[in-house]
């Protein structure tokens, strides 16, 4: 059996390793060491003053740790961990310049966006308010720096890709910042816009039309297989954005079964379903959106009620909805008997009419309609579900009294 290789862990700061390596191999001479000994105390005082005060011993001790760590970060990052190159860097430059190099690395990192949300962008500038963050990062490892930089680079690329895709659809970065939405939401919608062969970012009314159009064209049917929604990337998309946009594209395809589900009301799916809140983007115009929603609701409500708003017509409609039946405000005696049999077999979903009222009825009348249905359910449900001998005749009599039954 071959002997197992054993790697010894060296926990010293990289600065110390590079310094010792340079001295041992004659890269760093006595004069340079003496210069470092002169520089180090000055650097410690400057760092202590920057982050607090140079008059307290604990602050000076932390400043020493920060100086060593900042130099280590810069040397290890800039040389890729090569001790020869790091020692040469110490020989050819001042200790404080290497410390400043580490500080500049961290300032640039902190100024990078942490989030791909347009309302949380830092505009790439390190400011005084960031000093407490710099204090924390000045004691972090290069591994932590690399991990954070990778995450922030991903967020930066998402933002840049969203700005690029939005620009193709008539919006600039200021528009997106004013909207305050996430970059991924912008990219998802931009991909949907392309799939719908449109050329501008949608407002809510247009977005709803897009989804309805996709449902008509691509929703799966019982008699055939679903047609995949074409979700292509722009041919001139910069190569640096391709990977993140492809990742967002995959998330849109995962959403597609729900997007194409015609049983889900578009507004409820995109603006009331927790998993979809903020996931897509549309231009906000509060008054126009409310007007469109009210008009959409009005059309659906008018179609369902057939223009009838008397209690009997509404209760007939609600009862049909509660039994998953066709919207109507009038029943024949035969249909009423079948409906009653269905209730006793499959039950009564009393919450469906409530949902329908809240989604489609005029807002100012929703309370009255809910009260009407709740009062009916409280009185009628026990009888409608009863299987005693006389229950059927009594239940039909109740329906004749409360609903619209002919024949």
Tab-separated table of C-alpha atoms in Angstrom:
chain	number	residue	atom	x	y	z
A	1	UNK	CA	0.000	0.000	0.000
A	2	UNK	CA	1.488	3.367	-0.981
A	3	UNK	CA	2.108	5.748	1.915
A	4	UNK	CA	-0.604	8.325	2.456
A	5	UNK	CA	0.388	11.920	1.743
A	6	UNK	CA	0.028	14.171	4.770
A	7	UNK	CA	-0.562	17.900	4.257
A	8	UNK	CA	0.473	20.117	7.176
A	9	UNK	CA	-1.902	22.977	7.907
A	10	UNK	CA	-0.185	26.335	8.161
A	11	UNK	CA	-2.504	28.809	9.846
A	12	UNK	CA	-0.132	31.784	9.734
A	13	UNK	CA	-1.260	34.945	7.918
A	14	UNK	CA	-0.096	34.977	4.291
A	15	UNK	CA	1.886	38.151	4.971
A	16	UNK	CA	3.956	36.288	7.553
A	17	UNK	CA	4.530	33.356	5.202
A	18	UNK	CA	5.602	35.655	2.352
A	19	UNK	CA	7.879	37.693	4.632
A	20	UNK	CA	9.606	34.620	6.066
A	21	UNK	CA	9.919	33.103	2.590
A	22	UNK	CA	11.479	36.316	1.283
A	23	UNK	CA	14.015	36.516	4.099
A	24	UNK	CA	14.936	32.816	3.837
A	25	UNK	CA	15.505	33.018	0.081
A	26	UNK	CA	17.309	36.346	0.072
A	27	UNK	CA	14.494	38.249	-1.654
A	28	UNK	CA	13.983	40.628	1.285
A	29	UNK	CA	17.109	42.089	2.852
A	30	UNK	CA	17.854	43.739	6.208
A	31	UNK	CA	17.256	47.272	4.892
A	32	UNK	CA	13.774	46.381	3.707
A	33	UNK	CA	13.010	44.708	7.036
A	34	UNK	CA	14.106	47.841	8.870
A	35	UNK	CA	11.869	49.974	6.629
A	36	UNK	CA	8.904	47.725	7.380
A	37	UNK	CA	9.566	48.063	11.102
A	38	UNK	CA	9.368	51.838	10.665
A	39	UNK	CA	6.214	51.697	8.546
A	40	UNK	CA	4.177	49.222	10.583
A	41	UNK	CA	3.559	51.407	13.691
A	42	UNK	CA	2.548	54.353	11.482
A	43	UNK	CA	0.161	52.138	9.580
A	44	UNK	CA	-1.357	50.776	12.801
A	45	UNK	CA	-2.024	54.302	14.105
A	46	UNK	CA	-3.612	55.367	10.807
A	47	UNK	CA	-5.888	52.306	10.750
A	48	UNK	CA	-6.846	52.722	14.418
A	49	UNK	CA	-7.702	56.383	13.799
A	50	UNK	CA	-9.778	55.530	10.706
A	51	UNK	CA	-11.913	52.964	12.504
A	52	UNK	CA	-12.062	54.571	15.960
A	53	UNK	CA	-9.253	56.046	18.023
A	54	UNK	CA	-5.491	55.552	18.215
A	55	UNK	CA	-5.402	56.236	21.960
A	56	UNK	CA	-6.833	52.972	23.276
A	57	UNK	CA	-4.723	49.841	23.405
A	58	UNK	CA	-7.543	47.463	22.232
A	59	UNK	CA	-8.013	49.660	19.139
A	60	UNK	CA	-4.296	49.567	18.385
A	61	UNK	CA	-4.212	45.785	18.781
A	62	UNK	CA	-7.134	45.405	16.380
A	63	UNK	CA	-5.378	47.824	14.028
A	64	UNK	CA	-2.307	45.559	14.050
A	65	UNK	CA	-4.510	42.578	13.156
A	66	UNK	CA	-6.182	44.609	10.410
A	67	UNK	CA	-2.851	45.747	8.964
A	68	UNK	CA	-1.557	42.192	8.782
A	69	UNK	CA	-4.818	40.907	7.303
A	70	UNK	CA	-5.134	43.681	4.703
A	71	UNK	CA	-1.579	43.074	3.502
A	72	UNK	CA	-2.251	39.324	3.459
A	73	UNK	CA	-5.444	39.738	1.447
A	74	UNK	CA	-3.759	41.879	-1.176
A	75	UNK	CA	-0.642	39.728	-1.514
A	76	UNK	CA	-2.440	36.390	-1.700
A	77	UNK	CA	-5.107	37.699	-4.096
A	78	UNK	CA	-2.738	39.579	-6.422
A	79	UNK	CA	-0.165	36.755	-6.630
A	80	UNK	CA	-2.528	33.791	-6.576
A	81	UNK	CA	-0.760	32.514	-3.449
A	82	UNK	CA	2.723	32.447	-5.028
A	83	UNK	CA	5.201	33.133	-2.197
A	84	UNK	CA	8.030	34.197	-4.517
A	85	UNK	CA	5.848	36.842	-6.183
A	86	UNK	CA	4.440	37.953	-2.821
A	87	UNK	CA	7.930	38.384	-1.354
A	88	UNK	CA	8.987	40.385	-4.413
A	89	UNK	CA	5.922	42.591	-3.998
A	90	UNK	CA	6.925	43.298	-0.396
A	91	UNK	CA	10.470	44.073	-1.534
A	92	UNK	CA	9.484	46.436	-4.331
A	93	UNK	CA	6.675	48.338	-2.604
A	94	UNK	CA	5.961	49.898	0.769
A	95	UNK	CA	4.090	47.970	3.424
A	96	UNK	CA	1.416	50.670	3.585
A	97	UNK	CA	0.797	50.442	-0.161
A	98	UNK	CA	0.111	46.703	0.220
A	99	UNK	CA	-2.255	47.480	3.108
A	100	UNK	CA	-3.994	50.090	0.975
A	101	UNK	CA	-4.289	47.516	-1.813
A	102	UNK	CA	-6.174	45.198	0.539
A	103	UNK	CA	-8.377	48.057	1.719
A	104	UNK	CA	-9.165	49.056	-1.879
A	105	UNK	CA	-10.155	45.453	-2.659
A	106	UNK	CA	-12.623	45.461	0.213
A	107	UNK	CA	-14.011	48.918	-0.589
A	108	UNK	CA	-14.691	47.810	-4.150
A	109	UNK	CA	-16.373	44.656	-2.827
A	110	UNK	CA	-18.585	46.574	-0.398
A	111	UNK	CA	-19.639	48.997	-3.153
A	112	UNK	CA	-20.819	46.120	-5.328
A	113	UNK	CA	-24.577	45.390	-5.089
A	114	UNK	CA	-25.526	42.731	-2.568
A	115	UNK	CA	-28.893	42.255	-4.204
A	116	UNK	CA	-30.263	42.136	-7.733
A	117	UNK	CA	-33.153	44.346	-6.591
A	118	UNK	CA	-33.194	47.709	-8.366
A	119	UNK	CA	-34.376	49.479	-5.238
A	120	UNK	CA	-31.259	48.406	-3.302
A	121	UNK	CA	-28.402	49.384	-5.599
A	122	UNK	CA	-25.305	51.035	-4.069
A	123	UNK	CA	-24.233	52.775	-7.307
A	124	UNK	CA	-20.698	51.380	-7.022
A	125	UNK	CA	-19.374	54.043	-4.625
A	126	UNK	CA	-17.813	53.450	-1.205
A	127	UNK	CA	-19.136	56.021	1.274
A	128	UNK	CA	-18.480	56.878	4.917
A	129	UNK	CA	-21.590	54.946	5.935
A	130	UNK	CA	-19.794	51.791	4.754
A	131	UNK	CA	-16.878	52.174	7.201
A	132	UNK	CA	-18.424	49.814	9.825
A	133	UNK	CA	-18.701	47.159	7.093
A	134	UNK	CA	-15.088	47.739	6.097
A	135	UNK	CA	-14.118	47.276	9.740
A	136	UNK	CA	-15.689	43.826	9.725
A	137	UNK	CA	-14.323	42.807	6.338
A	138	UNK	CA	-10.793	43.970	7.221
A	139	UNK	CA	-10.554	40.925	9.504
A	140	UNK	CA	-12.113	38.403	7.092
A	141	UNK	CA	-10.246	35.712	5.142
A	142	UNK	CA	-9.510	35.624	1.415
A	143	UNK	CA	-11.880	32.643	1.116
A	144	UNK	CA	-14.722	34.745	2.557
A	145	UNK	CA	-13.773	37.597	0.226
A	146	UNK	CA	-13.903	35.323	-2.825
A	147	UNK	CA	-17.263	33.808	-1.795
A	148	UNK	CA	-18.812	37.245	-1.257
A	149	UNK	CA	-17.352	38.607	-4.480
A	150	UNK	CA	-18.779	35.675	-6.424
A	151	UNK	CA	-22.243	36.288	-4.969
A	152	UNK	CA	-22.089	40.026	-5.589
A	153	UNK	CA	-20.716	39.530	-9.104
A	154	UNK	CA	-23.721	37.328	-9.859
A	155	UNK	CA	-26.086	40.038	-8.606
A	156	UNK	CA	-24.201	42.654	-10.640
A	157	UNK	CA	-24.432	40.572	-13.805
A	158	UNK	CA	-28.156	40.014	-13.249
A	159	UNK	CA	-28.714	43.758	-12.916
A	160	UNK	CA	-26.647	44.518	-16.017
A	161	UNK	CA	-28.450	41.817	-18.020
A	162	UNK	CA	-31.844	43.152	-16.913
A	163	UNK	CA	-30.852	46.688	-17.923
A	164	UNK	CA	-29.702	45.413	-21.328
A	165	UNK	CA	-32.883	43.410	-21.962
A	166	UNK	CA	-35.134	46.233	-20.745
A	167	UNK	CA	-33.340	48.673	-23.056
A	168	UNK	CA	-34.322	46.487	-26.016
A	169	UNK	CA	-37.942	46.985	-24.904
A	170	UNK	CA	-37.859	50.741	-24.394
A	171	UNK	CA	-36.882	51.118	-20.717
A	172	UNK	CA	-33.672	52.521	-19.251
A	173	UNK	CA	-31.929	51.931	-15.919
A	174	UNK	CA	-33.653	54.935	-14.297
A	175	UNK	CA	-37.061	53.481	-15.185
A	176	UNK	CA	-36.119	50.188	-13.558
A	177	UNK	CA	-34.763	51.883	-10.454
A	178	UNK	CA	-37.965	53.909	-10.116
A	179	UNK	CA	-39.982	50.692	-10.418
A	180	UNK	CA	-37.883	49.087	-7.669
A	181	UNK	CA	-38.294	45.495	-8.816
A	182	UNK	CA	-35.867	42.590	-8.935
A	183	UNK	CA	-33.628	42.102	-11.972
A	184	UNK	CA	-34.765	38.495	-12.358
A	185	UNK	CA	-38.395	39.660	-12.574
A	186	UNK	CA	-37.447	42.067	-15.367
A	187	UNK	CA	-35.625	39.326	-17.283
A	188	UNK	CA	-38.495	36.836	-16.831
A	189	UNK	CA	-40.992	39.296	-18.257
A	190	UNK	CA	-38.639	40.297	-21.078
A	191	UNK	CA	-38.466	36.619	-22.072
A	192	UNK	CA	-42.277	36.367	-21.995
A	193	UNK	CA	-42.509	39.508	-24.130
A	194	UNK	CA	-40.232	37.870	-26.704
A	195	UNK	CA	-42.324	34.680	-26.613
A	196	UNK	CA	-45.434	36.792	-27.315
A	197	UNK	CA	-43.676	38.615	-30.179
A	198	UNK	CA	-44.108	42.021	-28.551
A	199	UNK	CA	-41.617	44.868	-28.595
A	200	UNK	CA	-42.236	46.873	-25.416
A	201	UNK	CA	-42.401	46.219	-21.700
A	202	UNK	CA	-46.050	45.716	-20.691
A	203	UNK	CA	-48.273	47.515	-18.241
A	204	UNK	CA	-50.637	45.295	-16.252
A	205	UNK	CA	-53.409	45.231	-18.878
A	206	UNK	CA	-50.944	44.206	-21.589
A	207	UNK	CA	-49.260	41.676	-19.322
A	208	UNK	CA	-52.638	40.049	-18.629
A	209	UNK	CA	-53.370	39.930	-22.374
A	210	UNK	CA	-49.990	38.278	-22.943
A	211	UNK	CA	-50.762	35.519	-20.454
A	212	UNK	CA	-54.252	34.956	-21.848
A	213	UNK	CA	-52.756	34.768	-25.333
A	214	UNK	CA	-50.184	32.206	-24.209
A	215	UNK	CA	-52.950	30.135	-22.634
A	216	UNK	CA	-55.012	30.133	-25.810
A	217	UNK	CA	-52.060	29.124	-27.942
A	218	UNK	CA	-50.038	26.767	-25.749
A	219	UNK	CA	-52.206	25.457	-22.890
A	220	UNK	CA	-52.355	21.622	-22.903
A	221	UNK	CA	-55.625	20.061	-24.038
A	222	UNK	CA	-57.147	16.722	-23.230
A	223	UNK	CA	-56.864	15.463	-26.800
A	224	UNK	CA	-53.274	16.423	-27.614
A	225	UNK	CA	-49.890	17.104	-26.120
A	226	UNK	CA	-48.923	20.556	-24.943
A	227	UNK	CA	-46.978	22.704	-27.399
A	228	UNK	CA	-43.784	24.057	-25.794
A	229	UNK	CA	-43.701	27.832	-25.443
A	230	UNK	CA	-40.786	29.204	-27.515
A	231	UNK	CA	-38.443	30.877	-25.040
A	232	UNK	CA	-35.447	32.006	-27.083
A	233	UNK	CA	-32.668	34.353	-26.017
A	234	UNK	CA	-31.891	37.500	-28.025
A	235	UNK	CA	-29.331	36.672	-30.714
A	236	UNK	CA	-27.266	39.750	-29.822
A	237	UNK	CA	-27.306	39.091	-26.061
A	238	UNK	CA	-23.748	39.780	-24.808
A	239	UNK	CA	-21.878	36.581	-23.986
A	240	UNK	CA	-21.184	37.782	-20.421
A	241	UNK	CA	-24.943	37.792	-19.710
A	242	UNK	CA	-25.844	34.506	-21.381
A	243	UNK	CA	-25.345	32.208	-18.382
A	244	UNK	CA	-27.474	34.226	-15.930
A	245	UNK	CA	-30.226	34.798	-18.506
A	246	UNK	CA	-30.314	31.068	-19.298
A	247	UNK	CA	-30.725	30.391	-15.566
A	248	UNK	CA	-33.683	32.789	-15.393
A	249	UNK	CA	-35.069	31.281	-18.604
A	250	UNK	CA	-35.117	27.868	-16.896
A	251	UNK	CA	-37.115	29.331	-13.989
A	252	UNK	CA	-39.713	30.723	-16.421
A	253	UNK	CA	-40.114	27.290	-17.977
A	254	UNK	CA	-40.647	25.851	-14.497
A	255	UNK	CA	-43.387	28.438	-13.937
A	256	UNK	CA	-45.024	27.732	-17.285
A	257	UNK	CA	-47.489	24.975	-16.176
A	258	UNK	CA	-49.083	27.433	-13.729
A	259	UNK	CA	-48.888	30.343	-16.165
A	260	UNK	CA	-50.761	28.267	-18.749
A	261	UNK	CA	-53.349	26.947	-16.262
A	262	UNK	CA	-56.569	28.581	-17.457
A	263	UNK	CA	-58.317	27.740	-14.169
A	264	UNK	CA	-56.090	30.259	-12.379
A	265	UNK	CA	-57.202	33.884	-12.637
A	266	UNK	CA	-54.268	35.888	-14.031
A	267	UNK	CA	-54.428	38.656	-11.426
A	268	UNK	CA	-54.759	36.208	-8.558
A	269	UNK	CA	-51.800	34.154	-9.811
A	270	UNK	CA	-49.358	37.007	-10.354
A	271	UNK	CA	-50.410	39.493	-7.699
A	272	UNK	CA	-51.972	37.410	-4.921
A	273	UNK	CA	-50.109	34.091	-4.961
A	274	UNK	CA	-47.118	34.233	-2.543
A	275	UNK	CA	-44.793	32.210	-4.802
A	276	UNK	CA	-45.425	34.617	-7.706
A	277	UNK	CA	-45.398	37.954	-5.868
A	278	UNK	CA	-42.681	40.135	-7.391
A	279	UNK	CA	-41.590	37.321	-9.673
A	280	UNK	CA	-42.596	39.145	-12.877
A	281	UNK	CA	-42.510	42.790	-13.886
A	282	UNK	CA	-44.963	45.206	-15.422
A	283	UNK	CA	-45.086	48.974	-15.602
A	284	UNK	CA	-47.034	50.463	-12.726
A	285	UNK	CA	-49.877	52.898	-13.335
A	286	UNK	CA	-52.023	52.544	-10.239
A	287	UNK	CA	-55.102	54.322	-11.511
A	288	UNK	CA	-55.006	52.629	-14.907
A	289	UNK	CA	-54.427	49.224	-13.308
A	290	UNK	CA	-57.344	49.668	-10.909
A	291	UNK	CA	-59.578	50.826	-13.729
A	292	UNK	CA	-58.577	47.833	-15.853
A	293	UNK	CA	-59.115	45.431	-12.958
A	294	UNK	CA	-62.521	46.893	-12.156
A	295	UNK	CA	-63.568	46.723	-15.799
A	296	UNK	CA	-62.308	43.131	-16.084
A	297	UNK	CA	-64.140	42.140	-12.936
A	298	UNK	CA	-67.257	43.957	-14.097
A	299	UNK	CA	-67.290	42.021	-17.377
A	300	UNK	CA	-66.929	38.654	-15.641
A	301	UNK	CA	-69.506	39.530	-13.015
A	302	UNK	CA	-72.012	40.763	-15.583
A	303	UNK	CA	-71.519	37.650	-17.686
A	304	UNK	CA	-72.023	35.321	-14.708
A	305	UNK	CA	-75.059	37.121	-13.265
A	306	UNK	CA	-76.552	37.810	-16.713
A	307	UNK	CA	-77.343	41.281	-15.388
A	308	UNK	CA	-79.549	39.980	-12.554
A	309	UNK	CA	-78.763	41.206	-9.042
A	310	UNK	CA	-81.834	40.036	-7.105
A	311	UNK	CA	-81.223	37.641	-4.198
A	312	UNK	CA	-82.793	34.619	-5.916
A	313	UNK	CA	-80.619	34.976	-9.027
A	314	UNK	CA	-77.456	35.455	-6.981
A	315	UNK	CA	-78.168	32.458	-4.724
A	316	UNK	CA	-78.828	30.315	-7.790
A	317	UNK	CA	-75.466	31.383	-9.252
A	318	UNK	CA	-73.633	30.835	-5.959
A	319	UNK	CA	-75.151	27.377	-5.552
A	320	UNK	CA	-74.008	26.399	-9.053
A	321	UNK	CA	-70.498	27.680	-8.313
A	322	UNK	CA	-70.418	25.758	-5.007
A	323	UNK	CA	-71.169	22.543	-6.907
A	324	UNK	CA	-68.652	23.259	-9.706
A	325	UNK	CA	-71.459	23.768	-12.204
A	326	UNK	CA	-72.007	26.113	-15.126
A	327	UNK	CA	-72.684	29.745	-14.247
A	328	UNK	CA	-76.381	30.417	-14.500
A	329	UNK	CA	-79.060	32.296	-12.569
A	330	UNK	CA	-81.925	29.951	-13.513
A	331	UNK	CA	-82.562	26.232	-12.868
A	332	UNK	CA	-85.158	23.788	-14.141
A	333	UNK	CA	-86.816	21.507	-11.603
A	334	UNK	CA	-84.961	18.557	-13.135
A	335	UNK	CA	-81.601	20.366	-12.830
A	336	UNK	CA	-82.413	21.312	-9.235
A	337	UNK	CA	-83.069	17.658	-8.380
A	338	UNK	CA	-79.786	16.609	-10.024
A	339	UNK	CA	-78.005	19.385	-8.166
A	340	UNK	CA	-79.429	18.202	-4.879
A	341	UNK	CA	-78.292	14.635	-5.593
A	342	UNK	CA	-74.803	15.915	-6.413
A	343	UNK	CA	-74.622	17.839	-3.148
A	344	UNK	CA	-75.468	14.694	-1.171
A	345	UNK	CA	-72.878	12.691	-3.098
A	346	UNK	CA	-69.983	15.113	-3.493
A	347	UNK	CA	-70.708	17.837	-0.957
A	348	UNK	CA	-70.936	21.602	-1.214
A	349	UNK	CA	-67.820	23.767	-1.587
A	350	UNK	CA	-69.157	26.811	0.227
A	351	UNK	CA	-65.911	28.764	-0.115
A	352	UNK	CA	-65.938	28.923	-3.930
A	353	UNK	CA	-68.771	31.489	-4.140
A	354	UNK	CA	-66.980	33.625	-1.557
A	355	UNK	CA	-63.826	33.588	-3.667
A	356	UNK	CA	-65.826	34.448	-6.768
A	357	UNK	CA	-67.461	37.413	-5.039
A	358	UNK	CA	-64.146	38.742	-3.739
A	359	UNK	CA	-62.513	38.430	-7.159
A	360	UNK	CA	-65.273	39.670	-9.431
A	361	UNK	CA	-68.160	41.411	-7.654
A	362	UNK	CA	-68.256	45.220	-7.347
A	363	UNK	CA	-66.197	46.108	-4.281
A	364	UNK	CA	-68.913	48.203	-2.648
A	365	UNK	CA	-71.398	45.283	-2.802
A	366	UNK	CA	-69.120	42.397	-1.834
A	367	UNK	CA	-70.051	42.580	1.852
A	368	UNK	CA	-73.776	42.327	1.079
A	369	UNK	CA	-73.278	39.390	-1.294
A	370	UNK	CA	-71.114	37.500	1.192
A	371	UNK	CA	-73.708	38.044	3.919
A	372	UNK	CA	-76.448	36.771	1.597
A	373	UNK	CA	-74.534	33.573	0.805
A	374	UNK	CA	-73.378	32.938	4.395
A	375	UNK	CA	-76.917	33.298	5.731
A	376	UNK	CA	-78.239	30.915	3.067
A	377	UNK	CA	-75.542	28.332	3.799
A	378	UNK	CA	-76.197	28.460	7.533
A	379	UNK	CA	-79.903	27.770	7.018
A	380	UNK	CA	-79.885	25.515	3.962
A	381	UNK	CA	-76.737	23.356	4.084
A	382	UNK	CA	-77.930	20.889	6.777
A	383	UNK	CA	-81.143	20.262	4.834
A	384	UNK	CA	-79.429	20.068	1.429
A	385	UNK	CA	-77.044	17.420	2.771
A	386	UNK	CA	-79.682	15.460	4.719
A	387	UNK	CA	-80.616	11.923	3.600
A	388	UNK	CA	-83.766	11.475	5.709
A	389	UNK	CA	-86.978	10.361	3.952
A	390	UNK	CA	-88.694	13.758	3.588
A	391	UNK	CA	-85.461	15.725	3.094
A	392	UNK	CA	-85.564	15.740	-0.701
A	393	UNK	CA	-89.022	17.340	-0.912
A	394	UNK	CA	-88.160	19.802	1.842
A	395	UNK	CA	-84.859	20.716	0.156
A	396	UNK	CA	-86.564	21.247	-3.221
A	397	UNK	CA	-89.162	23.433	-1.516
A	398	UNK	CA	-86.367	25.499	0.028
A	399	UNK	CA	-84.672	25.891	-3.362
A	400	UNK	CA	-87.981	26.955	-4.927
A	401	UNK	CA	-88.306	29.593	-2.237
A	402	UNK	CA	-84.757	30.938	-2.275
A	403	UNK	CA	-83.553	30.344	-5.863
A	404	UNK	CA	-84.895	30.708	-9.410
A	405	UNK	CA	-86.454	27.380	-10.462
A	406	UNK	CA	-88.815	26.928	-13.411
A	407	UNK	CA	-90.777	23.934	-14.690
